[in-house]
Amino acid sequence: MSTVLSRDSQVRVMEDTVTQAEKHFGQLCSLLAAYTRKTARLRDKADQLVRQLVDFANTEHPEMRATLRSLAEDLARVQDYRQAEVERLERKVIDPLKLYGAQIKQTRAEIKKCKRVRNNEIKQLERLEKLRQKSPSDRPTLSQAETSVQRASVDANRTTHQLEETIDTFQKQKLKDLQKIFSDFVTIEMVFHAKAVEVYSSTFQTLERYDLERDLEDFRAKMQGVYGRYNARPLTNTTASPAVPWSLAQSAQSTIRSQRKEAVSEEDSAEEEEGPVEDFQGTGAPSITRVGG
Amino acid sequence: MSTVLSRDSQVRVMEDTVTQAEKHFGQLCSLLAAYTRKTARLRDKADQLVRQLVDFANTEHPEMRATLRSLAEDLARVQDYRQAEVERLERKVIDPLKLYGAQIKQTRAEIKKCKRVRNNEIKQLERLEKLRQKSPSDRPTLSQAETSVQRASVDANRTTHQLEETIDTFQKQKLKDLQKIFSDFVTIEMVFHAKAVEVYSSTFQTLERYDLERDLEDFRAKMQGVYGRYNARPLTNTTASPAVPWSLAQSAQSTIRSQRKEAVSEEDSAEEEEGPVEDFQGTGAPSITRVGG
């Protein structure tokens, strides 16, 4: 029975090879699909960030606006590369792994067939054994049973041999595909990361070139336009309104002048900005403040 | 009232500056935090893939085992860099953006204070106006009211001036921080991607070096060890069992030989692998097969 036993372990090793492949390819497939999905989620989030940066850019002055827009464009380009990464992972990594389902099913069917043929051999051997013990002298029946054993044995050998070839081809293809799939995975990732480095290097330079002072000048100019204080010029669309409230200009101003004396008289009181209360009091009664201080 | 009006639009522009900053920094903060979380999810998934690859490696022959382990190690290294990316994004991008909450709150409080002081000025002006119309000759009361207006006006100017400085500082800091935060973001991303390129380049070479033939030889040797068919050597741990089943070796073998004649007699029938049923039948009755064919 050692051939039968040997064939038994043989089939078991084959089954094991296919089962391991099925298990690991299946797990790899679902993990790599999940990895790809997470990459797609990251791309989505970065796309939101791009839109947010464009919105933000539109509320800023030209310098920062251009910088933020450029940053948004670069970030969008990286997401385009990430999208290409996702598509390539699906096509060159996940799809080939999925195909293994069919391939494994087919190999499993061949193993099953081999087991069936092998079981028939055992059955024929057992039948012959029984006949030999029951009717050892019945040559025609024994001879027929021996022929059946022979046929079953040849059948089993042939099927096992075919299976060996199938498993050999399966294993060879599996190893080749593993190498190919992971080489593709690594290449896809590498290309994406290299593109990202390229884009971000240029983004970094854009950010370095950002002119803060120019932007601040724009901001201050806008504020001055609204304040109207640096050159005491009236607000746009306000027809020749004086820089002081009309009530003060009419009567209160004289009162103020009479109280603030020469310290105030040199400047436009309503637009006064260098004269806080302390200064005002100090000008009015310097000795008191100093004594009290 | 033009100064009051001007101050009004001034405060509105300031409020707008702070509101825009609050809105956009808030959105950027939550989006970048989400981006970082998605990156962390991708890292987690890749970590699972690493464990899966190690498991898989352990079921493979030495060549593929070493290749898969090396791939797993490299993938793990990329995740270490991704982890560093996540930590740096949190520390240098998200935390500074979060700090804006406090900064904006403080600036808002100053704007509120400014508005309160400004409202007091308007109240004093209105009071003076009423007094002027009610009792235009009551000089002491009018004078006192004028002084109150003057004080309120100086107060408002001072506060507005302080606010201008605060907003200027706020804007300057905001622009500086934007440049800094995004430069840091881009640098962190760039460093991560560059490291990934570095690691994957080496991984790619490892995969290229993989020796499929050597691995297949190991697989075939294992299969041979189990088959015991290439040299008809007995299975390990099977003490001198013949390569044919004991029953066949005892009696059936002679029967087989008598039936299969010379075609079979030259080989060990039970370990026969080059003689499928067709060949066997063909040897027995070549003409019938050929005529039938």
Tab-separated table of N, CA and C in Angstrom, chain B residues 43-93:
chain	number	residue	atom	x	y	z
B	43	ARG	N	-1.562	53.754	6.756
B	43	ARG	CA	-0.454	53.137	7.477
B	43	ARG	C	-0.924	51.851	8.176
B	44	ASP	N	-2.079	51.900	8.840
B	44	ASP	CA	-2.615	50.719	9.530
B	44	ASP	C	-2.845	49.572	8.547
B	45	LYS	N	-3.423	49.914	7.396
B	45	LYS	CA	-3.728	48.886	6.396
B	45	LYS	C	-2.426	48.282	5.868
B	46	ALA	N	-1.445	49.126	5.625
B	46	ALA	CA	-0.148	48.640	5.142
B	46	ALA	C	0.537	47.774	6.206
B	47	ASP	N	0.331	48.117	7.474
B	47	ASP	CA	0.886	47.303	8.566
B	47	ASP	C	0.269	45.900	8.554
B	48	GLN	N	-1.025	45.830	8.286
B	48	GLN	CA	-1.706	44.529	8.171
B	48	GLN	C	-1.120	43.736	7.008
B	49	LEU	N	-0.845	44.460	5.928
B	49	LEU	CA	-0.268	43.838	4.738
B	49	LEU	C	1.117	43.267	5.067
B	50	VAL	N	1.861	43.996	5.869
B	50	VAL	CA	3.192	43.543	6.293
B	50	VAL	C	3.076	42.211	7.040
B	51	ARG	N	2.136	42.151	8.000
B	51	ARG	CA	1.952	40.929	8.789
B	51	ARG	C	1.534	39.774	7.885
B	52	GLN	N	0.651	40.076	6.940
B	52	GLN	CA	0.162	39.075	6.002
B	52	GLN	C	1.314	38.540	5.136
B	53	LEU	N	2.189	39.430	4.727
B	53	LEU	CA	3.333	39.027	3.897
B	53	LEU	C	4.286	38.136	4.680
B	54	VAL	N	4.464	38.447	5.951
B	54	VAL	CA	5.334	37.625	6.800
B	54	VAL	C	4.731	36.220	6.952
B	55	ASP	N	3.429	36.164	7.194
B	55	ASP	CA	2.718	34.880	7.286
B	55	ASP	C	2.898	34.083	6.002
B	56	PHE	N	2.678	34.754	4.902
B	56	PHE	CA	2.792	34.135	3.586
B	56	PHE	C	4.221	33.626	3.378
B	57	ALA	N	5.191	34.475	3.700
B	57	ALA	CA	6.603	34.131	3.529
B	57	ALA	C	6.926	32.807	4.233
B	58	ASN	N	6.357	32.637	5.426
B	58	ASN	CA	6.650	31.443	6.219
B	58	ASN	C	6.154	30.142	5.581
B	59	THR	N	5.232	30.241	4.630
B	59	THR	CA	4.716	29.039	3.971
B	59	THR	C	5.456	28.758	2.657
B	60	GLU	N	6.380	29.646	2.299
B	60	GLU	CA	7.073	29.509	1.011
B	60	GLU	C	8.475	28.904	1.156
B	61	HIS	N	9.045	28.490	0.028
B	61	HIS	CA	10.414	27.964	0.010
B	61	HIS	C	11.410	29.102	0.169
B	62	PRO	N	12.674	28.756	0.563
B	62	PRO	CA	13.641	29.790	0.960
B	62	PRO	C	13.731	31.024	0.054
B	63	GLU	N	13.767	30.825	-1.266
B	63	GLU	CA	13.929	31.976	-2.167
B	63	GLU	C	12.778	32.969	-2.040
B	64	MET	N	11.556	32.469	-2.219
B	64	MET	CA	10.383	33.346	-2.121
B	64	MET	C	10.198	33.838	-0.694
B	65	ARG	N	10.551	32.979	0.283
B	65	ARG	CA	10.431	33.382	1.684
B	65	ARG	C	11.283	34.630	1.946
B	66	ALA	N	12.538	34.552	1.495
B	66	ALA	CA	13.457	35.679	1.694
B	66	ALA	C	12.959	36.924	0.959
B	67	THR	N	12.439	36.712	-0.248
B	67	THR	CA	11.957	37.848	-1.051
B	67	THR	C	10.760	38.510	-0.388
B	68	LEU	N	9.797	37.669	0.049
B	68	LEU	CA	8.595	38.220	0.691
B	68	LEU	C	8.930	38.895	2.020
B	69	ARG	N	9.877	38.309	2.763
B	69	ARG	CA	10.274	38.924	4.038
B	69	ARG	C	10.931	40.275	3.810
B	70	SER	N	11.752	40.321	2.785
B	70	SER	CA	12.430	41.575	2.461
B	70	SER	C	11.409	42.634	2.038
B	71	LEU	N	10.438	42.185	1.240
B	71	LEU	CA	9.348	43.084	0.820
B	71	LEU	C	8.576	43.585	2.038
B	72	ALA	N	8.272	42.664	2.955
B	72	ALA	CA	7.532	43.023	4.175
B	72	ALA	C	8.323	44.028	5.016
B	73	GLU	N	9.625	43.783	5.136
B	73	GLU	CA	10.476	44.700	5.922
B	73	GLU	C	10.500	46.096	5.303
B	74	ASP	N	10.615	46.136	3.985
B	74	ASP	CA	10.650	47.432	3.292
B	74	ASP	C	9.321	48.163	3.425
B	75	LEU	N	8.245	47.397	3.288
B	75	LEU	CA	6.912	47.982	3.425
B	75	LEU	C	6.733	48.516	4.856
B	76	ALA	N	7.277	47.794	5.823
B	76	ALA	CA	7.208	48.228	7.219
B	76	ALA	C	8.022	49.510	7.417
B	77	ARG	N	9.152	49.589	6.738
B	77	ARG	CA	9.992	50.794	6.835
B	77	ARG	C	9.266	52.014	6.268
B	78	VAL	N	8.579	51.806	5.147
B	78	VAL	CA	7.795	52.908	4.566
B	78	VAL	C	6.725	53.354	5.570
B	79	GLN	N	6.137	52.376	6.296
B	79	GLN	CA	5.111	52.736	7.287
B	79	GLN	C	5.721	53.479	8.469
B	80	ASP	N	6.970	53.158	8.805
B	80	ASP	CA	7.646	53.918	9.860
B	80	ASP	C	7.792	55.374	9.427
B	81	TYR	N	8.148	55.559	8.162
B	81	TYR	CA	8.266	56.922	7.637
B	81	TYR	C	6.902	57.596	7.584
B	82	ARG	N	5.871	56.793	7.288
B	82	ARG	CA	4.513	57.348	7.255
B	82	ARG	C	4.084	57.752	8.666
B	83	GLN	N	4.488	56.956	9.634
B	83	GLN	CA	4.180	57.269	11.020
B	83	GLN	C	4.864	58.590	11.410
B	84	ALA	N	6.121	58.738	10.999
B	84	ALA	CA	6.852	59.993	11.257
B	84	ALA	C	6.130	61.154	10.566
B	85	GLU	N	5.638	60.897	9.363
B	85	GLU	CA	4.875	61.911	8.611
B	85	GLU	C	3.648	62.342	9.431
B	86	VAL	N	2.903	61.339	9.937
B	86	VAL	CA	1.687	61.613	10.725
B	86	VAL	C	2.024	62.449	11.963
B	87	GLU	N	3.074	62.047	12.679
B	87	GLU	CA	3.457	62.764	13.906
B	87	GLU	C	3.883	64.197	13.600
B	88	ARG	N	4.653	64.344	12.516
B	88	ARG	CA	5.120	65.686	12.141
B	88	ARG	C	3.966	66.573	11.688
B	89	LEU	N	3.024	65.989	10.941
B	89	LEU	CA	1.853	66.770	10.497
B	89	LEU	C	1.078	67.266	11.720
B	90	GLU	N	0.948	66.385	12.716
B	90	GLU	CA	0.219	66.782	13.920
B	90	GLU	C	0.934	67.920	14.651
B	91	ARG	N	2.263	67.769	14.769
B	91	ARG	CA	3.037	68.717	15.569
B	91	ARG	C	3.264	70.049	14.845
B	92	LYS	N	3.561	69.984	13.548
B	92	LYS	CA	3.987	71.196	12.834
B	92	LYS	C	2.905	71.818	11.952
B	93	VAL	N	1.801	71.113	11.764
B	93	VAL	CA	0.743	71.659	10.898
B	93	VAL	C	-0.569	71.826	11.675
